[in-house]
Tab-separated table of C-alpha atoms and ligand atoms in Angstrom:
chain	number	residue	atom	x	y	z
A	1	MET	CA	0.000	0.000	0.000
A	2	LYS	CA	1.211	3.519	-0.773
A	3	ASN	CA	2.518	5.356	2.275
A	4	LYS	CA	0.138	8.241	1.658
A	5	VAL	CA	-2.524	9.787	3.886
A	6	VAL	CA	-5.263	12.176	2.787
A	7	VAL	CA	-6.858	14.218	5.568
A	8	ILE	CA	-10.333	15.564	4.842
A	9	GLY	CA	-11.160	18.467	7.141
A	10	THR	CA	-8.301	20.708	8.185
A	11	GLY	CA	-9.852	22.049	11.386
A	12	PHE	CA	-8.519	21.532	14.900
A	13	VAL	CA	-8.705	17.735	14.832
A	14	GLY	CA	-7.440	17.299	11.257
A	15	MET	CA	-4.485	19.585	11.839
A	16	SER	CA	-3.579	18.185	15.267
A	17	TYR	CA	-3.427	14.805	13.555
A	18	ALA	CA	-1.388	16.201	10.647
A	19	TYR	CA	1.014	17.980	13.016
A	20	ALA	CA	1.515	14.789	15.046
A	21	LEU	CA	2.070	12.801	11.807
A	22	VAL	CA	4.819	15.204	10.747
A	23	ASN	CA	6.459	15.221	14.171
A	24	GLN	CA	6.439	11.442	14.411
A	25	GLY	CA	7.529	10.945	10.789
A	26	THR	CA	4.695	8.494	10.250
A	27	VAL	CA	4.120	8.805	6.496
A	28	GLU	CA	5.843	9.821	3.262
A	29	GLU	CA	3.001	11.760	1.684
A	30	LEU	CA	0.323	13.876	3.301
A	31	VAL	CA	-2.450	15.638	1.393
A	32	LEU	CA	-4.869	18.089	3.007
A	33	ILE	CA	-8.406	18.667	1.701
A	34	ASP	CA	-10.997	21.059	3.082
A	35	ILE	CA	-14.100	22.725	1.702
A	36	ASP	CA	-12.194	25.911	2.542
A	37	LYS	CA	-9.384	25.509	-0.002
A	38	ASN	CA	-7.424	28.495	1.286
A	39	LYS	CA	-7.350	27.024	4.773
A	40	ALA	CA	-6.008	23.687	3.502
A	41	GLU	CA	-3.396	25.514	1.423
A	42	GLY	CA	-2.266	27.681	4.319
A	43	GLU	CA	-2.025	24.666	6.630
A	44	ALA	CA	0.122	22.786	4.091
A	45	MET	CA	2.440	25.800	3.742
A	46	ASP	CA	2.794	26.100	7.504
A	47	LEU	CA	3.550	22.380	7.999
A	48	ASN	CA	6.081	22.397	5.152
A	49	HIS	CA	8.017	25.101	6.979
A	50	GLY	CA	8.568	22.637	9.830
A	51	LEU	CA	10.042	19.921	7.609
A	52	ALA	CA	13.593	21.124	8.272
A	53	PHE	CA	13.073	19.897	11.841
A	54	ALA	CA	11.053	16.743	11.109
A	55	PRO	CA	12.417	13.206	11.603
A	56	ARG	CA	11.939	12.229	7.941
A	57	LYS	CA	11.575	13.532	4.421
A	58	MET	CA	7.916	14.086	3.556
A	59	SER	CA	5.758	15.531	0.811
A	60	ILE	CA	2.951	17.730	2.183
A	61	ARG	CA	0.447	19.573	0.010
A	62	SER	CA	-3.187	20.600	-0.250
A	63	GLY	CA	-5.162	19.038	-3.050
A	64	ASP	CA	-8.444	17.773	-4.403
A	65	TYR	CA	-10.249	14.451	-4.288
A	66	GLN	CA	-8.207	13.023	-7.198
A	67	GLU	CA	-5.409	12.694	-4.616
A	68	CYS	CA	-7.431	9.948	-2.905
A	69	ARG	CA	-6.950	7.528	-5.809
A	70	ASP	CA	-3.625	6.065	-4.638
A	71	ALA	CA	-3.832	6.882	-0.913
A	72	GLY	CA	-3.396	4.048	1.572
A	73	LEU	CA	-5.463	5.793	4.222
A	74	ILE	CA	-8.039	8.569	4.266
A	75	VAL	CA	-8.839	10.244	7.565
A	76	ILE	CA	-12.128	12.125	7.756
A	77	THR	CA	-12.328	14.892	10.345
A	78	ALA	CA	-14.620	17.225	8.373
A	79	GLY	CA	-17.765	18.339	10.082
A	80	VAL	CA	-19.963	21.132	11.274
A	81	ASN	CA	-20.831	22.174	14.814
A	82	GLN	CA	-24.215	22.469	16.448
A	83	LYS	CA	-26.127	25.653	15.533
A	84	GLU	CA	-28.231	27.463	18.121
A	85	GLY	CA	-31.584	25.742	18.538
A	86	GLU	CA	-30.471	22.721	16.528
A	87	THR	CA	-31.144	19.266	17.968
A	88	ARG	CA	-28.476	16.554	18.084
A	89	ILE	CA	-30.325	14.595	15.427
A	90	ASP	CA	-30.426	17.676	13.119
A	91	LEU	CA	-26.678	18.035	13.576
A	92	LEU	CA	-26.266	14.345	12.935
A	93	ASN	CA	-28.220	14.557	9.690
A	94	ARG	CA	-26.122	17.515	8.516
A	95	ASN	CA	-22.866	15.686	9.312
A	96	ALA	CA	-24.217	12.515	7.703
A	97	SER	CA	-24.867	14.401	4.457
A	98	ILE	CA	-21.325	15.816	4.596
A	99	MET	CA	-20.016	12.240	5.008
A	100	LYS	CA	-22.056	11.047	2.007
A	101	SER	CA	-20.806	13.863	-0.225
A	102	VAL	CA	-17.188	13.386	0.924
A	103	VAL	CA	-17.358	9.614	0.405
A	104	SER	CA	-18.873	9.911	-3.062
A	105	GLN	CA	-15.949	12.144	-4.096
A	106	ILE	CA	-13.406	9.801	-2.473
A	107	MET	CA	-14.827	6.746	-4.231
A	108	SER	CA	-15.110	8.517	-7.617
A	109	SER	CA	-11.329	8.928	-7.555
A	110	GLY	CA	-10.911	5.120	-7.702
A	111	PHE	CA	-9.748	4.908	-4.064
A	112	ASP	CA	-9.326	1.382	-2.721
A	113	GLY	CA	-7.653	1.747	0.672
A	114	ILE	CA	-8.742	2.217	4.289
A	115	ILE	CA	-10.972	5.006	5.661
A	116	LEU	CA	-10.693	6.212	9.259
A	117	VAL	CA	-13.452	8.496	10.575
A	118	ALA	CA	-13.095	10.878	13.525
A	119	THR	CA	-16.100	13.183	12.989
A	120	ASN	CA	-18.759	12.888	15.693
A	121	PRO	CA	-20.955	11.099	16.467
A	122	VAL	CA	-18.200	8.793	15.308
A	123	ASP	CA	-19.903	5.379	15.624
A	124	ILE	CA	-22.931	6.528	13.624
A	125	LEU	CA	-20.919	8.376	10.987
A	126	THR	CA	-18.504	5.489	10.510
A	127	TYR	CA	-21.522	3.336	9.681
A	128	VAL	CA	-22.725	6.025	7.236
A	129	VAL	CA	-19.282	6.105	5.581
A	130	TRP	CA	-19.147	2.320	5.387
A	131	LYS	CA	-22.568	2.118	3.720
A	132	ALA	CA	-21.835	4.968	1.305
A	133	SER	CA	-18.376	3.657	0.336
A	134	LYS	CA	-19.448	0.023	-0.234
A	135	LEU	CA	-15.966	-0.974	0.998
A	136	PRO	CA	-15.624	-4.088	3.150
A	137	SER	CA	-16.270	-3.305	6.824
A	138	SER	CA	-12.672	-4.308	7.613
A	139	ARG	CA	-11.508	-1.237	5.674
A	140	VAL	CA	-13.788	1.365	7.249
A	141	ILE	CA	-13.107	2.193	10.881
A	142	GLY	CA	-13.725	5.014	13.337
A	143	SER	CA	-11.562	6.420	16.124
A	144	GLY	CA	-14.187	4.998	18.517
A	145	THR	CA	-13.029	4.759	22.116
A	146	SER	CA	-9.297	5.027	21.354
A	147	LEU	CA	-9.144	8.527	22.837
A	148	ASP	CA	-11.362	7.616	25.802
A	149	THR	CA	-9.125	4.617	26.473
A	150	ALA	CA	-6.029	6.841	26.410
A	151	ARG	CA	-7.751	9.125	28.904
A	152	LEU	CA	-8.576	6.125	31.106
A	153	ARG	CA	-5.002	4.867	31.054
A	154	TYR	CA	-3.754	8.354	31.915
A	155	GLU	CA	-6.148	8.646	34.882
A	156	ILE	CA	-5.168	5.227	36.279
A	157	SER	CA	-1.481	5.946	35.728
A	158	ARG	CA	-1.784	9.293	37.527
A	159	GLN	CA	-3.506	7.679	40.491
A	160	ILE	CA	-0.946	4.913	41.044
A	161	SER	CA	2.201	6.601	39.662
A	162	ILE	CA	2.935	3.841	37.167
A	163	ASP	CA	3.860	4.615	33.568
A	164	VAL	CA	0.759	5.019	31.375
A	165	ARG	CA	2.211	2.528	28.890
A	166	ASN	CA	2.056	-0.180	31.588
A	167	VAL	CA	-1.675	0.397	32.077
A	168	HIS	CA	-3.833	-1.905	29.950
A	169	ALA	CA	-7.549	-1.241	30.098
A	170	TYR	CA	-10.279	-0.385	27.609
A	171	ILE	CA	-13.266	1.864	27.369
A	172	LEU	CA	-15.831	0.046	25.249
A	173	GLY	CA	-19.142	0.963	23.626
A	174	GLU	CA	-20.332	4.191	22.068
A	175	HIS	CA	-17.861	7.106	21.953
A	176	GLY	CA	-20.310	9.057	24.096
A	177	ASP	CA	-22.286	8.989	27.302
A	178	SER	CA	-23.047	5.245	27.316
A	179	GLU	CA	-19.390	4.164	27.098
A	180	PHE	CA	-18.063	2.070	29.992
A	181	VAL	CA	-14.829	0.677	31.417
A	182	CYS	CA	-14.148	-3.004	30.981
A	183	TRP	CA	-12.712	-3.384	34.494
A	184	SER	CA	-12.875	-7.183	34.321
A	185	ASN	CA	-10.048	-7.029	31.758
A	186	ALA	CA	-7.928	-4.211	33.234
A	187	PHE	CA	-4.272	-4.783	34.092
A	188	VAL	CA	-1.226	-2.884	35.332
A	189	GLY	CA	1.791	-4.646	33.920
A	190	VAL	CA	0.497	-8.215	34.130
A	191	LYS	CA	-1.384	-7.662	37.398
A	192	PRO	CA	-5.196	-7.542	37.344
A	193	ILE	CA	-6.539	-4.171	38.569
A	194	LYS	CA	-8.323	-5.925	41.466
A	195	ASP	CA	-4.982	-7.213	42.775
A	196	VAL	CA	-3.398	-3.789	42.254
A	197	ILE	CA	-6.082	-2.177	44.398
A	198	GLU	CA	-5.614	-4.773	47.124
A	199	SER	CA	-1.857	-4.265	47.153
A	200	MET	CA	-1.640	-0.449	46.882
A	201	ASP	CA	-2.711	2.330	49.238
A	202	GLU	CA	-2.854	4.849	46.400
A	203	ILE	CA	-6.040	3.399	44.862
A	204	SER	CA	-9.323	1.966	46.177
A	205	PHE	CA	-12.385	0.424	44.554
A	206	GLU	CA	-14.238	3.763	45.063
A	207	ASP	CA	-11.572	5.502	42.969
A	208	LEU	CA	-12.562	3.415	39.962
A	209	ASP	CA	-15.910	5.232	39.749
A	210	LYS	CA	-14.181	8.613	39.953
A	211	ILE	CA	-11.737	7.585	37.250
A	212	TYR	CA	-14.584	6.485	34.989
A	213	LEU	CA	-16.471	9.751	35.522
A	214	ASN	CA	-13.340	11.823	34.839
A	215	VAL	CA	-12.915	9.995	31.538
A	216	LYS	CA	-16.573	10.246	30.597
A	217	HIS	CA	-16.695	13.970	31.343
A	218	ALA	CA	-13.243	14.776	29.942
A	219	ALA	CA	-14.497	16.139	26.606
A	220	TYR	CA	-17.097	18.357	28.323
A	221	GLU	CA	-14.480	19.677	30.767
A	222	ILE	CA	-12.001	20.477	27.985
A	223	ILE	CA	-14.676	22.081	25.783
A	224	LYS	CA	-15.810	24.211	28.750
A	225	ARG	CA	-12.278	25.579	29.079
A	226	LYS	CA	-11.005	25.801	25.468
A	227	LYS	CA	-14.056	25.165	23.256
A	228	ALA	CA	-12.759	21.987	21.568
A	229	SER	CA	-10.503	18.974	22.195
A	230	TYR	CA	-8.007	17.942	19.551
A	231	TYR	CA	-4.426	17.053	20.612
A	232	GLY	CA	-5.370	13.772	22.266
A	233	VAL	CA	-7.511	12.562	19.380
A	234	GLY	CA	-4.836	13.688	16.897
A	235	MET	CA	-2.312	11.411	18.599
A	236	ALA	CA	-4.806	8.545	18.860
A	237	LEU	CA	-5.334	8.828	15.083
A	238	VAL	CA	-1.559	8.668	14.542
A	239	ARG	CA	-1.362	5.513	16.675
A	240	ILE	CA	-4.041	3.905	14.477
A	241	THR	CA	-2.231	5.117	11.331
A	242	LYS	CA	1.028	3.490	12.471
A	243	ALA	CA	-0.716	0.199	13.215
A	244	ILE	CA	-1.973	0.205	9.619
A	245	PHE	CA	1.115	1.329	7.683
A	246	ASN	CA	3.546	-0.713	9.818
A	247	ASN	CA	1.319	-3.796	9.500
A	248	GLU	CA	1.520	-4.154	13.276
A	249	ASN	CA	-1.385	-6.454	14.146
A	250	ARG	CA	-1.859	-4.090	17.061
A	251	ILE	CA	-4.902	-4.182	19.323
A	252	ILE	CA	-6.604	-0.782	19.596
A	253	PRO	CA	-10.138	-0.025	20.754
A	254	ILE	CA	-11.736	1.604	17.720
A	255	SER	CA	-15.151	1.877	16.153
A	256	VAL	CA	-15.604	-1.388	14.265
A	257	TYR	CA	-18.427	-3.323	12.681
A	258	ASN	CA	-19.671	-5.747	15.328
A	259	GLY	CA	-21.077	-8.293	12.875
A	260	GLY	CA	-22.152	-10.617	15.688
A	261	VAL	CA	-18.788	-10.912	17.460
A	262	TYR	CA	-20.267	-9.464	20.642
A	263	ASP	CA	-23.670	-10.308	22.055
A	264	CYS	CA	-25.330	-6.981	21.240
A	265	ASP	CA	-26.846	-5.338	18.160
A	266	SER	CA	-25.004	-6.822	15.241
A	267	ASP	CA	-25.417	-4.360	12.366
A	268	ILE	CA	-23.664	-1.387	13.985
A	269	TYR	CA	-20.268	0.229	14.439
A	270	ILE	CA	-19.220	0.456	18.098
A	271	GLY	CA	-16.042	0.792	20.182
A	272	LEU	CA	-14.428	-2.630	20.585
A	273	PRO	CA	-10.803	-3.831	20.663
A	274	ALA	CA	-9.638	-4.807	17.193
A	275	VAL	CA	-6.422	-6.133	15.662
A	276	LEU	CA	-5.231	-3.648	13.044
A	277	ASN	CA	-2.811	-4.177	10.194
A	278	GLN	CA	-2.241	-3.063	6.593
A	279	ASP	CA	-5.537	-4.673	5.537
A	280	GLY	CA	-7.508	-2.777	8.196
A	281	VAL	CA	-9.324	-4.820	10.839
A	282	HIS	CA	-7.899	-8.333	10.960
A	283	HIS	CA	-10.408	-9.345	13.616
A	284	VAL	CA	-12.375	-7.989	16.564
A	285	VAL	CA	-10.962	-9.244	19.865
A	286	LYS	CA	-13.638	-11.046	21.840
A	287	LEU	CA	-13.199	-10.307	25.552
A	288	LYS	CA	-14.934	-12.234	28.277
A	289	LEU	CA	-17.167	-9.534	29.742
A	290	ASP	CA	-18.836	-9.901	33.133
A	291	GLN	CA	-22.616	-9.687	33.477
A	292	ASP	CA	-22.697	-5.948	34.218
A	293	GLU	CA	-20.406	-5.168	31.269
A	294	THR	CA	-22.499	-7.329	28.955
A	295	LEU	CA	-25.597	-5.338	29.916
A	296	LYS	CA	-23.745	-2.043	29.445
A	297	LEU	CA	-22.583	-3.050	25.975
A	298	LYS	CA	-26.118	-4.043	25.032
A	299	ALA	CA	-27.498	-0.721	26.313
A	300	SER	CA	-24.804	1.241	24.475
A	301	SER	CA	-25.354	-0.641	21.233
A	302	LYS	CA	-29.109	-0.054	21.489
A	303	ILE	CA	-28.523	3.700	21.644
A	304	ILE	CA	-26.511	3.521	18.422
A	305	LYS	CA	-28.990	1.181	16.738
A	306	ASP	CA	-31.999	3.355	17.651
A	307	ILE	CA	-30.335	6.356	16.002
A	308	LEU	CA	-29.362	4.368	12.897
A	309	ASP	CA	-32.961	3.145	12.615
A	310	GLN	CA	-34.149	6.764	12.337
A	311	MET	CA	-31.772	7.484	9.449
A	312	GLU	CA	-32.102	6.848	5.737
A	313	PHE	CA	-29.512	4.837	3.794
B	1	NAD	P1	-13.417	22.257	13.079
B	1	NAD	O1	-14.663	23.045	12.913
B	1	NAD	O2	-12.201	22.934	13.615
B	1	NAD	O3	-13.000	21.607	11.682
B	1	NAD	C1	-13.900	21.032	10.787
B	1	NAD	C2	-13.345	21.276	9.388
B	1	NAD	O4	-14.181	20.568	8.467
B	1	NAD	C3	-13.348	22.740	8.965
B	1	NAD	O5	-12.054	23.122	8.530
B	1	NAD	C4	-14.369	22.796	7.827
B	1	NAD	O6	-14.061	23.751	6.838
B	1	NAD	C5	-14.275	21.376	7.291
B	1	NAD	N1	-15.451	20.965	6.508
B	1	NAD	C6	-16.764	21.174	6.762
B	1	NAD	N2	-17.521	20.653	5.785
B	1	NAD	C7	-16.673	20.076	4.903
B	1	NAD	C8	-16.852	19.370	3.689
B	1	NAD	N3	-18.068	19.141	3.190
B	1	NAD	N4	-15.761	18.929	3.042
B	1	NAD	C9	-14.522	19.152	3.524
B	1	NAD	N5	-14.281	19.823	4.671
B	1	NAD	C10	-15.349	20.277	5.348
B	1	NAD	O7	-13.808	21.009	13.988
B	1	NAD	P2	-12.797	20.085	14.804
B	1	NAD	O8	-12.618	20.611	16.164
B	1	NAD	O9	-11.619	19.798	13.965
B	1	NAD	O10	-13.678	18.753	14.944
B	1	NAD	C11	-13.938	17.941	13.828
B	1	NAD	C12	-14.783	16.761	14.232
B	1	NAD	O11	-14.022	15.908	15.086
B	1	NAD	C13	-16.042	17.136	15.028
B	1	NAD	O12	-17.113	16.345	14.583
B	1	NAD	C14	-15.665	16.774	16.453
B	1	NAD	O13	-16.793	16.472	17.243
B	1	NAD	C15	-14.820	15.555	16.185
B	1	NAD	N6	-13.989	15.095	17.307
B	1	NAD	C16	-13.864	13.760	17.416
B	1	NAD	C17	-13.137	13.218	18.467
B	1	NAD	C18	-13.029	11.726	18.575
B	1	NAD	O14	-12.514	11.178	19.563
B	1	NAD	N7	-13.527	11.006	17.594
B	1	NAD	C19	-12.502	14.058	19.387
B	1	NAD	C20	-12.613	15.432	19.214
B	1	NAD	C21	-13.379	15.947	18.171
């Protein structure tokens, strides 16, 4: 696959991702597309001026949808924000029509790679993109709960003063209010979280609820202070990009097509751990959930399904 990424939507999220890609030297070619052509052009100019300090040689430019033809990965971060008086479903319908128009232009170019969606509500819009693209579900994914999981790992790490990279735990379900922590499969190093709590004074079972709430409310708290959140998701998108281009077979919780792997609504995209490589999703990792987690996943999937049922495809 060609080591080329096309970013569609050069707003805060798109450009945080692009900036992190350049700093980490993740790809050879980066093309920026936005409905505001001047913005995309200016962003490409600005990034190019950092190449003297980047870890690798890269080609960065703004362009049009023809650039999608030979791209390995397309990352969609284009979207609009809620207008005053607009309901969430109105906003959803507007973003869904943006997705459809973007996807029709991507597919007209002859594109045959992987699409990664970050625009919210990400689980719903990833499904919209999948349907509109007619690509196999293994090649259409969403950022899902990758950011939420990074937030969770950070919160646990902060509480127990152990490196965040030694914390292994997932947020599953909708990237939204019904997401939940899969505590039954949470580890620090190779130690189950239950044993960590029993052996450490720094953390108690009550802290787990606080940690979950901090993660769940993180986006609201950031938006309250600075209107939008973007660095964290930008880096989560780079992590997913690396798993794909480096053919890593890496497990990342992303928005994937359930397709009956988990005992919840089948025909939806939802945040689940998946093995990612150069072909996209190799498989969804089936975790043994406890009874409470199983119910939470079902409730979360129902929320997504109910919304999808109100939409036209
Ligand atoms: P933004 O307003 O800064 O950027 C959106 C960009 O999309 C703008 O540059 C706009 O011109 C462009 N755009 C709009 N319509 C377009 C079209 N038809 N074609 C091409 N470009 C178009 O917004 P942002 O802060 O970058 O957020 C983008 C999306 O990412 C939002 O939906 C936000 O909710 C979402 N987000 C997702 C996560 C996650 O974890 N998945 C985290 C944070 C934000």
